[in-house]
Coordinates of C-alpha atoms (C1' of nucleotides) in Angstrom, one line a residue:
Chain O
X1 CA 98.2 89.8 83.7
X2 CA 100.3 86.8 83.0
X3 CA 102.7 87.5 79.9
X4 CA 102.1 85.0 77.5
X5 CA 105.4 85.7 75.7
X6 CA 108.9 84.8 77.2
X7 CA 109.9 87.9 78.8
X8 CA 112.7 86.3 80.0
X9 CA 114.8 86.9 76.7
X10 CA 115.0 90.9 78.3
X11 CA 117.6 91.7 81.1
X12 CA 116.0 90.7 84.3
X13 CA 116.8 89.6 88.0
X14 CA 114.9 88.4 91.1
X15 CA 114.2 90.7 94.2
X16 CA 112.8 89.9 97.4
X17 CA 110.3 92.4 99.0
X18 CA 109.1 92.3 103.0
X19 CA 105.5 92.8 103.0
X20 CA 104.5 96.9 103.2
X21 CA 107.6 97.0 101.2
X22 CA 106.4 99.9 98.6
X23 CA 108.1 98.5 95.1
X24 CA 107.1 102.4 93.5
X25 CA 105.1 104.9 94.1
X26 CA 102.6 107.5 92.5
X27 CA 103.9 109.9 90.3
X28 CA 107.7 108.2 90.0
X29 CA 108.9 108.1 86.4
X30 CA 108.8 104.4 85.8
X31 CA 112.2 102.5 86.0
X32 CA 110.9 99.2 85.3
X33 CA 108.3 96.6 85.4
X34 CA 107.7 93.6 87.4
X35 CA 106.6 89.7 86.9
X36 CA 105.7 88.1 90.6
X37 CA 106.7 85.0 91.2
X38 CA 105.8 84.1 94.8
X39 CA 103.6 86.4 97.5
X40 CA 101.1 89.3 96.6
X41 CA 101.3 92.5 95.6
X42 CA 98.6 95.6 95.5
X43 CA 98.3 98.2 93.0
X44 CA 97.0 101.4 94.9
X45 CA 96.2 104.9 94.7
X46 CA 96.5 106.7 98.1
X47 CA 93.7 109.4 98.7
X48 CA 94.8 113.0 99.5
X49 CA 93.0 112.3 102.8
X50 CA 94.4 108.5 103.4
X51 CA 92.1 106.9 101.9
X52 CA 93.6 103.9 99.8
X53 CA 91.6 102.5 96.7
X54 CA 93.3 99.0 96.2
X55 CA 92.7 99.0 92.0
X56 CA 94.2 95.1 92.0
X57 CA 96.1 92.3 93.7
X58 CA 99.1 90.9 91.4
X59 CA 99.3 86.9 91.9
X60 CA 102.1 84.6 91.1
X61 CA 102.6 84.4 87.2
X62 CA 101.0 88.4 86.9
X63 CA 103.4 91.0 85.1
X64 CA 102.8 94.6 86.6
X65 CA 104.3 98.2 85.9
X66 CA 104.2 98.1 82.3
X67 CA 102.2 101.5 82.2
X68 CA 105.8 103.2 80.3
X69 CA 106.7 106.6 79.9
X70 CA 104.8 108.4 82.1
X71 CA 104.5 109.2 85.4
X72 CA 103.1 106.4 87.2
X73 CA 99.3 106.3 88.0
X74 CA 99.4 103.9 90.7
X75 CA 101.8 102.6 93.7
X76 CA 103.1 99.0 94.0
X77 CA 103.4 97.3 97.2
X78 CA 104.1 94.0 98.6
X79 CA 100.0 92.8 100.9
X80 CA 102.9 89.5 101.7
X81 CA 106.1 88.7 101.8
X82 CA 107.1 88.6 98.0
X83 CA 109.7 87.3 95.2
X84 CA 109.6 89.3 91.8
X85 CA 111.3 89.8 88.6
X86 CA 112.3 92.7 87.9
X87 CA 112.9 93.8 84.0
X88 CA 114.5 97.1 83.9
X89 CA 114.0 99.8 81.2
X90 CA 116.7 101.2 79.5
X91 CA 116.7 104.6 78.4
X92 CA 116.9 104.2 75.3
X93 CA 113.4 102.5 75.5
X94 CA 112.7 99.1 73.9
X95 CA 114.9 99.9 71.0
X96 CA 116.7 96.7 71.3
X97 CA 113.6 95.1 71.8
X98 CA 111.8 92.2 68.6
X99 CA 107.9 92.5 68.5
X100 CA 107.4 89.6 70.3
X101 CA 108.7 91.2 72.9
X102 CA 106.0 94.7 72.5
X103 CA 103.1 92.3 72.1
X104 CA 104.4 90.8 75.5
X105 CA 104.3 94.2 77.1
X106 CA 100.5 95.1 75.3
X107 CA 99.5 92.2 76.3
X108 CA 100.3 92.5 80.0
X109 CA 99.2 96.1 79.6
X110 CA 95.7 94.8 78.3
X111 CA 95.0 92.9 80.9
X112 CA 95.4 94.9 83.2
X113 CA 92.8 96.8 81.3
X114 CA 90.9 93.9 81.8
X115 CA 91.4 93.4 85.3
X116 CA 90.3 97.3 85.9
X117 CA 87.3 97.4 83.7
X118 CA 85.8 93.5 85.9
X119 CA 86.9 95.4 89.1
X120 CA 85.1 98.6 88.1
X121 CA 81.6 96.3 86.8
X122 CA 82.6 94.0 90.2
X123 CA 82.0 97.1 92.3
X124 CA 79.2 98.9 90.1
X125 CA 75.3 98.3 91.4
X126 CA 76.8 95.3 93.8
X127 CA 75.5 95.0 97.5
X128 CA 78.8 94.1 99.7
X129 CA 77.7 89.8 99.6
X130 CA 77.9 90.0 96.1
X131 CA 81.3 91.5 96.0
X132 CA 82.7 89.6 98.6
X133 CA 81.5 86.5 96.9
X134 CA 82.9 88.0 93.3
X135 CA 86.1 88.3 95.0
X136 CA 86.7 84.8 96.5
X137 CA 85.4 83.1 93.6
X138 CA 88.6 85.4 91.4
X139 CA 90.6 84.8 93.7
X140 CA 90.0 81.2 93.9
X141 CA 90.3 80.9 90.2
X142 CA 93.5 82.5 90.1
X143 CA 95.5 80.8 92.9
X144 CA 93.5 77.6 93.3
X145 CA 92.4 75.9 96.9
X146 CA 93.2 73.2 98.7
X147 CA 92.1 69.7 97.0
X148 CA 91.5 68.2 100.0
X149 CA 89.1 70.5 101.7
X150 CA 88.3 73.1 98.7
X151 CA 89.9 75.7 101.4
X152 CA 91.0 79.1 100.4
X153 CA 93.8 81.3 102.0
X154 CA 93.7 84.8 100.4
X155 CA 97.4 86.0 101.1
X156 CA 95.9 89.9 101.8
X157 CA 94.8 91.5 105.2
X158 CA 91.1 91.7 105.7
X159 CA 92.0 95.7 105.1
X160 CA 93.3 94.9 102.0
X161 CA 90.5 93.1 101.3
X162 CA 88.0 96.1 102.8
X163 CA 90.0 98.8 100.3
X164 CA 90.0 96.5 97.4
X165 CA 86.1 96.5 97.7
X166 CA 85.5 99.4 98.3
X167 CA 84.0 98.3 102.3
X168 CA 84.7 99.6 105.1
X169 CA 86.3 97.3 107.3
X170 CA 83.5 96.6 109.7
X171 CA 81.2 95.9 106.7
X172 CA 83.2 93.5 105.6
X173 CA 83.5 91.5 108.6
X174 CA 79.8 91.5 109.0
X175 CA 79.6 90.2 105.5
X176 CA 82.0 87.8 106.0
X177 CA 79.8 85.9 109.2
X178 CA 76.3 87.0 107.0
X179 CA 77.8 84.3 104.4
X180 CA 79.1 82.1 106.7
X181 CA 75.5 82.1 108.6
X182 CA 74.1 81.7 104.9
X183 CA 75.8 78.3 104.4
X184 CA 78.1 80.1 101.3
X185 CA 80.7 80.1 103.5
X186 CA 83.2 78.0 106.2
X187 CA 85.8 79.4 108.3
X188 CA 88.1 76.5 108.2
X189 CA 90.7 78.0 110.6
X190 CA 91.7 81.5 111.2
X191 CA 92.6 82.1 108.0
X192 CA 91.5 79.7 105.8
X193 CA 87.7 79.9 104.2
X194 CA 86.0 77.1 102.2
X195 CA 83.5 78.3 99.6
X196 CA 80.5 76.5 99.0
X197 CA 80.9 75.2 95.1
X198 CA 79.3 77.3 93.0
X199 CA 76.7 74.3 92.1
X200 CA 75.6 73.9 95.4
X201 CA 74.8 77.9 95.9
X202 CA 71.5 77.8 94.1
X203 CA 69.9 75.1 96.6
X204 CA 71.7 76.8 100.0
X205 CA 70.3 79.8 99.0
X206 CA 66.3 78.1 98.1
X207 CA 66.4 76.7 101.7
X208 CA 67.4 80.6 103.0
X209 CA 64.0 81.7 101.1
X210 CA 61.9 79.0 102.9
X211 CA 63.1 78.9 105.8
X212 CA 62.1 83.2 105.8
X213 CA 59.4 82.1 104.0
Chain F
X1 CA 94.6 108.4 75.7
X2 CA 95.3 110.8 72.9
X3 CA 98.9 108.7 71.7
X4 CA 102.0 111.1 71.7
X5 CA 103.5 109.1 68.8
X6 CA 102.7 109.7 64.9
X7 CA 100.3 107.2 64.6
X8 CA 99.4 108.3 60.9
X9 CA 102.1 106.7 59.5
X10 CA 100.1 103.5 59.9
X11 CA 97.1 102.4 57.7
X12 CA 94.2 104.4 58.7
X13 CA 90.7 105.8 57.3
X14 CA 87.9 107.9 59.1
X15 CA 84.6 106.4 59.7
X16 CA 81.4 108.5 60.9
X17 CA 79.2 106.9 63.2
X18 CA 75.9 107.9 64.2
X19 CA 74.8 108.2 67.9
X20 CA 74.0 104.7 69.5
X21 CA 75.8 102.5 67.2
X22 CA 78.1 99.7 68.4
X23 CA 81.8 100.3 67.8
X24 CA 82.9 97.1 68.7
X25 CA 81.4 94.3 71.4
X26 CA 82.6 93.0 74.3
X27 CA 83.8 89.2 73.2
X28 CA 84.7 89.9 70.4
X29 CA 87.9 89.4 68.9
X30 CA 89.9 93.1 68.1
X31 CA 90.1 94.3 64.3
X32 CA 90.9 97.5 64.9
X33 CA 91.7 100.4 67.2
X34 CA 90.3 104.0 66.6
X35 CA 91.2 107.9 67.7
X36 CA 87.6 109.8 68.2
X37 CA 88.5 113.0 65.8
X38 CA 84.7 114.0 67.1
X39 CA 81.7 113.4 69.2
X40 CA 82.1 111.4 72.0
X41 CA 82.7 107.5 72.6
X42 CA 81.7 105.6 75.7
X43 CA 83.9 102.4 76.9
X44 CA 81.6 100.2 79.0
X45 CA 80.6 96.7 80.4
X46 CA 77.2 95.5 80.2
X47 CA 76.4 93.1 83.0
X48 CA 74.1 89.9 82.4
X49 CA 71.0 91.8 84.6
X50 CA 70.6 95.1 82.0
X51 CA 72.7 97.2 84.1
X52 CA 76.0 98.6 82.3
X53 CA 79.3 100.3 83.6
X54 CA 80.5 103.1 81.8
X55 CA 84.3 103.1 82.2
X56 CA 85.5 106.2 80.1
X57 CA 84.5 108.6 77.7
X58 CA 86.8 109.1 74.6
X59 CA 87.2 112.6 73.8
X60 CA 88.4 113.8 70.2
X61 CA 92.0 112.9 70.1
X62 CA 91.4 110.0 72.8
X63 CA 92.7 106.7 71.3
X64 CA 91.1 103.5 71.9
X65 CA 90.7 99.7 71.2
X66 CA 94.4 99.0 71.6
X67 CA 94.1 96.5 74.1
X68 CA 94.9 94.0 71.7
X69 CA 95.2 89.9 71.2
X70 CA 92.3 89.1 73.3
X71 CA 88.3 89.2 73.5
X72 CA 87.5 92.7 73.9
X73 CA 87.0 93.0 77.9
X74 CA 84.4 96.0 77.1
X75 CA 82.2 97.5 74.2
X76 CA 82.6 100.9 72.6
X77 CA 79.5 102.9 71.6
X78 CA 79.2 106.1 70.4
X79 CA 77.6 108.1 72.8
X80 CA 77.1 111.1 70.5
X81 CA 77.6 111.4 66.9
X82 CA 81.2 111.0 65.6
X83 CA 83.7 110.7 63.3
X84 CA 86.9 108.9 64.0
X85 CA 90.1 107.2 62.7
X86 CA 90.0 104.0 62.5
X87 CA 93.5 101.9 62.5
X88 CA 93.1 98.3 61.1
X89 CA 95.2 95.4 63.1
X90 CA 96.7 93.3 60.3
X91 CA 96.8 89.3 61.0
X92 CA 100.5 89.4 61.3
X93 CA 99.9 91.8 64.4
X94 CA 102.4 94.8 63.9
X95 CA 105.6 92.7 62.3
X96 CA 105.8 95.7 59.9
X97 CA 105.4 98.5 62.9
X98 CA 108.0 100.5 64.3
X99 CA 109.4 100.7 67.5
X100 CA 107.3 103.9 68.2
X101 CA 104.5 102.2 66.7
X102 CA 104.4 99.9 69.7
X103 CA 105.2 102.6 71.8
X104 CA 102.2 104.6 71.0
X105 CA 100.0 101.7 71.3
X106 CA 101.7 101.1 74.9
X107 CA 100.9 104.6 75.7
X108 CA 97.8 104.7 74.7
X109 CA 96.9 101.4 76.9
X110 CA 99.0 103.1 79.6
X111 CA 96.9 106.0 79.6
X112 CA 93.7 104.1 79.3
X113 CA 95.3 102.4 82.3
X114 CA 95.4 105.5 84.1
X115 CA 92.0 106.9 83.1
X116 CA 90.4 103.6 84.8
X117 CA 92.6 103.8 87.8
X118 CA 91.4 107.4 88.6
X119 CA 87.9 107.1 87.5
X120 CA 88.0 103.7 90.6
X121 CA 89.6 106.5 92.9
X122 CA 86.6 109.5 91.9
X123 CA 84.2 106.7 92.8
X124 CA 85.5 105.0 95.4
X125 CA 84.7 106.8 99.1
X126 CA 83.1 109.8 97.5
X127 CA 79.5 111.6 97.8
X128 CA 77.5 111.8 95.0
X129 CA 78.0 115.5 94.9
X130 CA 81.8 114.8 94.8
X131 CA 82.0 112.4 92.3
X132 CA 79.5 115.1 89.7
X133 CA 82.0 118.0 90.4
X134 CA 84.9 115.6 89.8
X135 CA 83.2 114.6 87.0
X136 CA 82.7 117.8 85.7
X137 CA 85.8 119.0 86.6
X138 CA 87.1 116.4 84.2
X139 CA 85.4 117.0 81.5
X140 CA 85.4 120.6 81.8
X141 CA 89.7 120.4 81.9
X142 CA 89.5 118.0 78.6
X143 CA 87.1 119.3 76.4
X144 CA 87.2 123.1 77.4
X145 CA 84.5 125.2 78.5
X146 CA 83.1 128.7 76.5
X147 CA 85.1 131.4 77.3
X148 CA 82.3 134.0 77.4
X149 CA 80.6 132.3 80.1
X150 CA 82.6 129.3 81.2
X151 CA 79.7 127.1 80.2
X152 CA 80.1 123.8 79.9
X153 CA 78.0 121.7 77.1
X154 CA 78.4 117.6 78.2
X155 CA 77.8 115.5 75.2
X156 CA 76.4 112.3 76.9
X157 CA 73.3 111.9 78.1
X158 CA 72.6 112.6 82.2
X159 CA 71.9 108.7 81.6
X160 CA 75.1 108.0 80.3
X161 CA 77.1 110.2 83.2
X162 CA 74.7 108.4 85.7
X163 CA 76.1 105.3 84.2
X164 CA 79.2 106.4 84.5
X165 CA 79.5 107.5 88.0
X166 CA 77.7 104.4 88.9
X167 CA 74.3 106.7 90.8
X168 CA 70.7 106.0 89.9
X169 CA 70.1 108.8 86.9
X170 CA 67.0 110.3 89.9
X171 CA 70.3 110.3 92.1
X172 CA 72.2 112.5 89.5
X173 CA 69.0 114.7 88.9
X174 CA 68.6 115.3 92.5
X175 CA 72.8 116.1 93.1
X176 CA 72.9 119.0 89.9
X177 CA 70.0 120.4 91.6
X178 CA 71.6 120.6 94.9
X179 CA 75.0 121.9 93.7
X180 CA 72.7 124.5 91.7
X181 CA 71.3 125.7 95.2
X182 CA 74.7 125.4 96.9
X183 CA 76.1 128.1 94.0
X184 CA 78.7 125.9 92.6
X185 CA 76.6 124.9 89.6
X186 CA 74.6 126.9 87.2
X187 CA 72.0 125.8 84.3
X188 CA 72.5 128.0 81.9
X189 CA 69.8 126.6 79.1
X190 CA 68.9 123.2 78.9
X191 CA 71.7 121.5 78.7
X192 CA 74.8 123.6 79.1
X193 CA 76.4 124.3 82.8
X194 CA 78.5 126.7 84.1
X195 CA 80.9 125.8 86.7
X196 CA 81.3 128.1 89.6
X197 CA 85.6 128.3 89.1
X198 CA 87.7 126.4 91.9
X199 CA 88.9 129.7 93.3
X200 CA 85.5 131.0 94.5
X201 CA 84.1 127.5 96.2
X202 CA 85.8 128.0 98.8
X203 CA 83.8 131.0 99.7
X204 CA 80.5 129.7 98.8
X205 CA 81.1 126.4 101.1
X206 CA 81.7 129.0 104.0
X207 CA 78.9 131.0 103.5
X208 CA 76.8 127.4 103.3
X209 CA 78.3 126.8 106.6
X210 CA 77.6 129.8 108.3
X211 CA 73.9 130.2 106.8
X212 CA 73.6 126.4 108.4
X213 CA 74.8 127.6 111.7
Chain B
dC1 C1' 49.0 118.8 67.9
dG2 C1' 49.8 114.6 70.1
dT3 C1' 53.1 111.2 71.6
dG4 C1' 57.1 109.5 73.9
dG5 C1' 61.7 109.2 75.9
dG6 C1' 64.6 111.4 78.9
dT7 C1' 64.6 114.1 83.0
dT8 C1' 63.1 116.0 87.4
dT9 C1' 60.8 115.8 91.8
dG10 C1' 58.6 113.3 95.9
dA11 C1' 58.0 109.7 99.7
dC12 C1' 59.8 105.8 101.6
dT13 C1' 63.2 102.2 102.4
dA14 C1' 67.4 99.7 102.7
dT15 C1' 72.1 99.3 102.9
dA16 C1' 76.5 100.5 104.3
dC17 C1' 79.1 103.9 107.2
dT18 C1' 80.5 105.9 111.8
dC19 C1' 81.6 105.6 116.4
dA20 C1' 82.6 102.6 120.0
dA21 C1' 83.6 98.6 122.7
dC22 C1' 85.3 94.2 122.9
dT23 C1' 88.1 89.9 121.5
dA24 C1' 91.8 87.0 119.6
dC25 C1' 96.0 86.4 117.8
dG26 C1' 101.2 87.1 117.2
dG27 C1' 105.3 88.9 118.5
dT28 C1' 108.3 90.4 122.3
dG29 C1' 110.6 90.3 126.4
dG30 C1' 111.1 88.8 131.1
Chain Y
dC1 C1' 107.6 79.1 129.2
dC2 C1' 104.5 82.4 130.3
dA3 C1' 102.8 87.2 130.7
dC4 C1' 102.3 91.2 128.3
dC5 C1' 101.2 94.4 124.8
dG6 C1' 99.9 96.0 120.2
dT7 C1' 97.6 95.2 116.1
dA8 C1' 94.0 93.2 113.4
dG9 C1' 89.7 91.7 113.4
dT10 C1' 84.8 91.2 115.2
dT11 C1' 80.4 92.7 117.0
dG12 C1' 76.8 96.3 118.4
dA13 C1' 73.8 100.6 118.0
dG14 C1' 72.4 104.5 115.6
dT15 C1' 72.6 107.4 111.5
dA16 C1' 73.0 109.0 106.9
dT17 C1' 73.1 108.5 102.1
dA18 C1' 71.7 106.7 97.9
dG19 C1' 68.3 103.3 95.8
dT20 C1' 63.5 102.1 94.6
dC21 C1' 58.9 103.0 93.3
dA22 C1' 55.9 106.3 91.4
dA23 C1' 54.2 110.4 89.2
dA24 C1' 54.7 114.8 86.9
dC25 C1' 57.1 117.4 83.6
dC26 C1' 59.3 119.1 79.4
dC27 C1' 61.2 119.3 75.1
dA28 C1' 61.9 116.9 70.6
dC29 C1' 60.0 114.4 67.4
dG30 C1' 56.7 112.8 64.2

DNA sequence: CGTGGGTTTGACTATACTCAACTACGGTGG
DNA sequence: CCACCGTAGTTGAGTATAGTCAAACCCACG
């Protein structure tokens, strides 16, 4: 979600945001979009019966909000403590605004595209280890682990975690020590994990089938 | 996705496309984006093992393809027969487009932005009987049902929906037929339904109740 | 008329959910 | 500084829902 155009020729200003701080909400008319530069934010839609279906977390560098002139589909809110840009829309929409500066917006917009359409084939015909491990290996893509130790610190709740995956809480836990029983994992401190390289998987998980075996 | 703005004023042709065919891959690089004039399109992602994620149908008037600039994160197929417009994407991406050029391009992602974001909601912490009548719900508020009888004619195969919904197609069977028995489904030939209107389920899940009791 | 793909039904199994108790950590106040 | 409390997270037992394997079925097609 990272624009790949400088957005930073529009109007724009930094905000802070506590964490649970809700940036906007379901149904608001959009007012402006959003590039993060430090923390975490979730893109959510809140169930009638308050249930929460995280659709994505936003990671330093990500642009979100640029679903325009319509109500919007989704709430924003801060899973950490957070610093954003924020890039206000005028009402006279974009007319100011060069091409480069449109692509910059699609772009952002189609990734997010992206991101939804991994998340929904992430989720589809997965058992809960093979989304947990889809989602540590993104997430350790996209904000890097420790050199040292190859530790990861993912800046959501476990809940967060739960409701991006579509996992109830307690079956996430139990995945989370099924993994680290399976060797994929290491609980480094309370919350820091080390994943196994992805190299090393194949032979940790021959030694599981013979030692069943 | 059907794009607010008069997107005729850009260079455009129709195409017919027979049921099956490949629209575009995912990978690939975009040439084009289309509006389905007829028939019915699937958006989906094929994983590596065979399975596939259907992420939207594109109704006539649905606009699609627009997530521009990048590999295409999903394919488009036609899932029926159809005809649509198609809307070449020049090399010197949109310098000759308007403002509300880019602004129906924008809307059209935003709304293909909101499609996915509900379609992760209908799945997400839902039976399988829920997510069918959401389903069909759906497709019965875009596409219309006949007035005589309120049937409803899906143009996708139960395959295709069971894709979609992300069941086992013997999971889908087995749900109609239950909603069939509850009363809030009807077959009226082989491949039209008639939905039992919102006002009267109500009633029918009491009298399901009180017959259990 | 025969064949074949898509669909329906059946029996069994596996996986994740629910309910519930317990633990560990972080923040607060004495 | 330590004790307390509340929240977040973990673990356990039993259950329910959808998946898998397998077979019958039906319509559309050649």
């Amino acid at each position: 979600m990272a624009g790949k155009t400088d957005l930073d020729c529009l109007r724009h200003w930094r905000v802070e945001i506590p964490k649970g701080r809700v940036i906007y909400d379901a149904g608001e008319a959009p007012k402006a979009f959003y590039r993060v530069e430090m923390g975490c934010v979730r893109l959510q839609v809140n169930g009638d019966d308050g249930r929460r279906q995280i659709l994505a977390f936003c990671l330093p560098g990500d642009v979100f909000g640029v679903d325009l002139e319509r109500p919007r589909a989704m709430a924003a809110e801060a899973a950490a403590a957070s610093e954003l840009t924020r890039f206000p829309i005028s009402e006279r929409l974009g007319a100011a605004w060069r091409p480069e500066d449109w692509a910059g917006v699609v772009d952002a917009s189609s990734k997010l595209v992206g991101v939804l359409a991994a998340h929904l084939m992430g989720l589809a015909h997965a058992s809960a280890e093979e989304r947990l491990m889809w989602f540590l290996d993104g997430l350790a893509a996209r904000q890097g682990v420790n050199r040292a130790n190859g530790a990861l610190r993912p800046p959501m709740s476990r809940r967060d975690i739960a409701d991006f995956l579509n996992l109830a809480p307690e079956t996430l836990s139990r995945t989370f020590s099924r993994l680290v029983a399976q060797g994929l994992l290491e609980r480094v401190d309370r919350r820091q994990i080390a994943l196994r390289p992805r190299s090393l998987r194949a032979s940790v998980r021959d030694q599981e089938l013979r030692s069943a075996a």
